[in-house]
Each structure stands twice: as C-alpha cells, then as structure tokens.
Amino acid sequence: SFTMNMYLFLYDLMQFCGHSWIFTNMIIRFMTFGKESLADTFHSIGFVMRLCQLLSVLEILHILIGIDKRRLLPRFLQIMERIIVLFAVINSQEEVQGKYVVCVLFFLWNLLDVVRYTYNMLARMGIYYLPLTWLNFSLCIPLYPLSVLAKGFAICVSLPYFESFGTYSIKLPFPFTFSIYFPYVLKMYLLVLFAGMCFIIRNLFSERTAHLGTGNIKNKRS
C-alpha cells in the first residue's frame, strides 16, 4: 500500500542520512588529520553508528510482517553479526575502540549501506538506475567477506581484554556448578560467523542473478 511504501521510504531515508553522515565524517576526518583520526573513530561516530544498527533491527520486523520481500534468515544473520560485534565486542571494551580494525569495519559497513539505502529509496519510487542497481548487487560480494574478516579480527583483538577483565563471564554460586567464560563463547561464535558467511555469500550471488538477469534489467528499464 501507499502508506507502507511511504513508511519504508522514510526508514530508508533515515538510514541513508545516518550512514552518509558517518561515511562523510570518516573521510573528512581522515583527509584532515590523517592516521591520527583512525584511533578515535569510535568516539567520533560511535553513537550514530549504534543508533543506525539498532534501527536496522526493524528490517527483521519488516520481513516478518510481509512488507519487505527479502529472505528472513540471511538478513537476520547480517544484522545480528553487526549487533554482536558492535555492542558485545567493541562497545564493551574501550581498549578495542581505538584499534584500526574498528575504522576499517565501519568504513566497509557504511560504504555498503550508503549504496544499499540509496538503491532502496529509488526502488520505492519505481526508479531503477542501472549502474546503481549493478553496484548494489555487486559491491557486497567482495566487501561482505572483507567485513567478516574484519569482524573476526576485531573479536581476536578483543579476546585478551575479555580474559583480563572478565567482562560477560559468569560463575554461578553453589549449588550451580556452572560458569560461562565469554572468551570461549566468542571463539565458538567465530566458527558460526565464518559458516554463516558462506551461506550469506551464496544468497548474495542468487540475489545478484535475480536482479541483474537480462530479463529483469529490461523489465526495470522499460
């Protein structure tokens, strides 16, 4: 319906504005301060980044109620990957926030999202600009695996701090002889992360084929 389409357009617009601000801010800061800007990337843009990622949880709801036709599991995995790494790993360890990998990760996320939300906004209006369509469904194929590698590296960098500070590790009192050692949880999650990457990459290729097939391009251009 028109109302739902307008709501989705406004949602995409909000995300586009947020990610564009982050992306532009990162580039300007790097051009102005050079490598020195990388260390405090999180402190400069972390709040807006967290806000955008929390908003992205709505996309799961959009799929569940049927107003977004994308597949649920791939999008759910992509969103939860970011939520876990951003909030559980980076946000909880101040020592990790100044690492260069955080800047690399944010750059990859925002580059992908600026393109994606631009494409989504135009698609809501029935506008399909072929170079943008190609970029939206092609750029993610090399950049998504790079972002997964960056997530994995960020987790590995954070492990010594979780081991030292005991963040999120839980030891239950007697009679419960049970404890949760969070570094072990993160190490197991690394396996899930890379297994999920294979599934998501396959889905990205299928989406690219569906949208960039000759027949689909002709239909969208007509």
C-alpha positions as a Python dict, from the first residue, in 0.01 Angstrom:
ca = {
    (1, 'S'): (0, 0, 0),
    (2, 'F'): (97, 366, -35),
    (3, 'T'): (125, 409, 343),
    (4, 'M'): (360, 114, 387),
    (5, 'N'): (567, 221, 87),
    (6, 'M'): (598, 573, 231),
    (7, 'Y'): (697, 432, 570),
    (8, 'L'): (968, 215, 411),
    (9, 'F'): (1091, 512, 208),
    (10, 'L'): (1122, 724, 524),
    (11, 'Y'): (1300, 439, 703),
    (12, 'D'): (1549, 405, 415),
    (13, 'L'): (1593, 784, 413),
    (14, 'M'): (1676, 788, 785),
    (15, 'Q'): (1930, 511, 743),
    (16, 'F'): (2077, 680, 436),
    (17, 'C'): (2120, 1008, 625),
    (18, 'G'): (2281, 832, 922),
    (19, 'H'): (2525, 624, 720),
    (20, 'S'): (2604, 912, 483),
    (21, 'W'): (2692, 1131, 781),
    (22, 'I'): (2918, 861, 926),
    (23, 'F'): (3085, 790, 590),
    (24, 'T'): (3141, 1158, 511),
    (25, 'N'): (3265, 1227, 864),
    (26, 'M'): (3520, 946, 840),
    (27, 'I'): (3654, 1065, 505),
    (28, 'I'): (3679, 1432, 610),
    (29, 'R'): (3849, 1343, 938),
    (30, 'F'): (4100, 1120, 760),
    (31, 'M'): (4176, 1388, 500),
    (32, 'T'): (4218, 1648, 776),
    (33, 'F'): (4402, 1456, 1048),
    (34, 'G'): (4544, 1157, 860),
    (35, 'K'): (4617, 837, 1054),
    (36, 'E'): (4560, 1017, 1384),
    (37, 'S'): (4187, 1023, 1307),
    (38, 'L'): (4165, 643, 1297),
    (39, 'A'): (4228, 593, 1667),
    (40, 'D'): (3924, 794, 1782),
    (41, 'T'): (3684, 691, 1505),
    (42, 'F'): (3454, 515, 1751),
    (43, 'H'): (3439, 814, 1986),
    (44, 'S'): (3352, 1045, 1695),
    (45, 'I'): (3082, 840, 1523),
    (46, 'G'): (3004, 557, 1764),
    (47, 'F'): (2673, 697, 1888),
    (48, 'V'): (2527, 743, 1539),
    (49, 'M'): (2665, 403, 1437),
    (50, 'R'): (2495, 233, 1730),
    (51, 'L'): (2170, 415, 1656),
    (52, 'C'): (2171, 307, 1289),
    (53, 'Q'): (2242, -55, 1381),
    (54, 'L'): (1965, -62, 1641),
    (55, 'L'): (1725, 82, 1382),
    (56, 'S'): (1823, -193, 1139),
    (57, 'V'): (1654, -447, 1370),
    (58, 'L'): (1328, -308, 1229),
    (59, 'E'): (1419, -471, 898),
    (60, 'I'): (1366, -812, 1059),
    (61, 'L'): (1018, -698, 1162),
    (62, 'H'): (952, -567, 809),
    (63, 'I'): (1023, -913, 666),
    (64, 'L'): (820, -1092, 934),
    (65, 'I'): (505, -885, 869),
    (66, 'G'): (548, -915, 492),
    (67, 'I'): (617, -556, 384),
    (68, 'D'): (973, -647, 284),
    (69, 'K'): (1004, -941, 45),
    (70, 'R'): (1364, -1034, 120),
    (71, 'R'): (1452, -1368, 279),
    (72, 'L'): (1449, -1357, 658),
    (73, 'L'): (1746, -1575, 756),
    (74, 'P'): (2022, -1404, 552),
    (75, 'R'): (1914, -1057, 663),
    (76, 'F'): (1873, -1171, 1024),
    (77, 'L'): (2226, -1314, 1025),
    (78, 'Q'): (2377, -998, 874),
    (79, 'I'): (2205, -771, 1125),
    (80, 'M'): (2287, -987, 1427),
    (81, 'E'): (2652, -1014, 1322),
    (82, 'R'): (2682, -638, 1340),
    (83, 'I'): (2485, -607, 1664),
    (84, 'I'): (2702, -868, 1838),
    (85, 'V'): (3035, -726, 1720),
    (86, 'L'): (2939, -361, 1772),
    (87, 'F'): (2770, -387, 2111),
    (88, 'A'): (2914, -700, 2276),
    (89, 'V'): (3273, -666, 2150),
    (90, 'I'): (3362, -309, 2051),
    (91, 'N'): (3131, -105, 2272),
    (92, 'S'): (3212, -306, 2585),
    (93, 'Q'): (3593, -282, 2555),
    (94, 'E'): (3734, 70, 2543),
    (95, 'E'): (4077, -67, 2455),
    (96, 'V'): (3937, -218, 2134),
    (97, 'Q'): (3762, 103, 2028),
    (98, 'G'): (4091, 271, 1935),
    (99, 'K'): (4212, -12, 1710),
    (100, 'Y'): (4243, 50, 1337),
    (101, 'V'): (4024, -253, 1263),
    (102, 'V'): (3723, -61, 1401),
    (103, 'C'): (3777, 212, 1142),
    (104, 'V'): (3811, -46, 863),
    (105, 'L'): (3496, -223, 977),
    (106, 'F'): (3293, 98, 997),
    (107, 'F'): (3418, 207, 654),
    (108, 'L'): (3306, -121, 494),
    (109, 'W'): (2968, -120, 669),
    (110, 'N'): (2886, 237, 575),
    (111, 'L'): (3006, 210, 216),
    (112, 'L'): (2774, -86, 166),
    (113, 'D'): (2483, 81, 345),
    (114, 'V'): (2506, 415, 165),
    (115, 'V'): (2475, 229, -166),
    (116, 'R'): (2204, -8, -38),
    (117, 'Y'): (1976, 256, 111),
    (118, 'T'): (2018, 482, -193),
    (119, 'Y'): (1907, 193, -413),
    (120, 'N'): (1618, 110, -179),
    (121, 'M'): (1488, 468, -174),
    (122, 'L'): (1486, 494, -552),
    (123, 'A'): (1330, 148, -585),
    (124, 'R'): (1043, 256, -356),
    (125, 'M'): (967, 526, -615),
    (126, 'G'): (994, 280, -904),
    (127, 'I'): (1326, 423, -1023),
    (128, 'Y'): (1591, 170, -1124),
    (129, 'Y'): (1917, 331, -1230),
    (130, 'L'): (2116, 52, -1393),
    (131, 'P'): (2468, 147, -1269),
    (132, 'L'): (2333, 182, -913),
    (133, 'T'): (2148, -150, -940),
    (134, 'W'): (2466, -318, -1059),
    (135, 'L'): (2668, -155, -779),
    (136, 'N'): (2415, -251, -510),
    (137, 'F'): (2413, -620, -601),
    (138, 'S'): (2782, -647, -695),
    (139, 'L'): (2971, -441, -437),
    (140, 'C'): (2851, -655, -146),
    (141, 'I'): (3003, -973, -292),
    (142, 'P'): (3369, -870, -236),
    (143, 'L'): (3308, -631, 55),
    (144, 'Y'): (3091, -856, 272),
    (145, 'P'): (3364, -1125, 313),
    (146, 'L'): (3614, -846, 390),
    (147, 'S'): (3380, -715, 660),
    (148, 'V'): (3353, -1067, 808),
    (149, 'L'): (3732, -1089, 820),
    (150, 'A'): (3739, -751, 995),
    (151, 'K'): (3477, -871, 1244),
    (152, 'G'): (3681, -1183, 1310),
    (153, 'F'): (3996, -979, 1360),
    (154, 'A'): (3814, -742, 1597),
    (155, 'I'): (3697, -1041, 1802),
    (156, 'C'): (4051, -1186, 1815),
    (157, 'V'): (4192, -848, 1923),
    (158, 'S'): (3929, -825, 2199),
    (159, 'L'): (3994, -1170, 2349),
    (160, 'P'): (4287, -1068, 2577),
    (161, 'Y'): (4076, -787, 2725),
    (162, 'F'): (3780, -1016, 2790),
    (163, 'E'): (4020, -1262, 2953),
    (164, 'S'): (4177, -990, 3171),
    (165, 'F'): (3862, -806, 3278),
    (166, 'G'): (3618, -1099, 3284),
    (167, 'T'): (3352, -897, 3101),
    (168, 'Y'): (3031, -1100, 3049),
    (169, 'S'): (3190, -1409, 3210),
    (170, 'I'): (2954, -1557, 3469),
    (171, 'K'): (3019, -1803, 3751),
    (172, 'L'): (2705, -1921, 3925),
    (173, 'P'): (2718, -1986, 4302),
    (174, 'F'): (2666, -2324, 4470),
    (175, 'P'): (2471, -2548, 4406),
    (176, 'F'): (2501, -2449, 4040),
    (177, 'T'): (2846, -2567, 3934),
    (178, 'F'): (2816, -2386, 3606),
    (179, 'S'): (3005, -2095, 3454),
    (180, 'I'): (3014, -1906, 3126),
    (181, 'Y'): (3360, -1795, 3011),
    (182, 'F'): (3289, -1531, 2748),
    (183, 'P'): (3618, -1568, 2552),
    (184, 'Y'): (3514, -1930, 2482),
    (185, 'V'): (3175, -1805, 2363),
    (186, 'L'): (3348, -1562, 2125),
    (187, 'K'): (3576, -1835, 1990),
    (188, 'M'): (3275, -2055, 1918),
    (189, 'Y'): (3100, -1758, 1761),
    (190, 'L'): (3393, -1716, 1521),
    (191, 'L'): (3309, -2059, 1377),
    (192, 'V'): (2943, -1960, 1341),
    (193, 'L'): (3046, -1629, 1183),
    (194, 'F'): (3251, -1789, 907),
    (195, 'A'): (2997, -2068, 849),
    (196, 'G'): (2724, -1805, 816),
    (197, 'M'): (2942, -1611, 572),
    (198, 'C'): (2932, -1899, 324),
    (199, 'F'): (2552, -1913, 343),
    (200, 'I'): (2513, -1536, 304),
    (201, 'I'): (2757, -1514, 11),
    (202, 'R'): (2555, -1780, -171),
    (203, 'N'): (2241, -1575, -105),
    (204, 'L'): (2412, -1258, -232),
    (205, 'F'): (2501, -1434, -557),
    (206, 'S'): (2144, -1557, -601),
    (207, 'E'): (2009, -1205, -539),
    (208, 'R'): (2253, -1064, -793),
    (209, 'T'): (2143, -1317, -1053),
    (210, 'A'): (1775, -1247, -982),
    (211, 'H'): (1812, -868, -1016),
    (212, 'L'): (2079, -844, -1286),
    (213, 'G'): (1948, -1113, -1519),
    (214, 'T'): (1891, -982, -1872),
    (215, 'G'): (1513, -1012, -1850),
    (216, 'N'): (1492, -834, -1516),
    (217, 'I'): (1709, -544, -1631),
    (218, 'K'): (1496, -496, -1943),
    (219, 'N'): (1176, -501, -1736),
    (220, 'K'): (1310, -244, -1490),
    (221, 'R'): (1433, -13, -1763),
    (222, 'S'): (1102, -25, -1951),
}
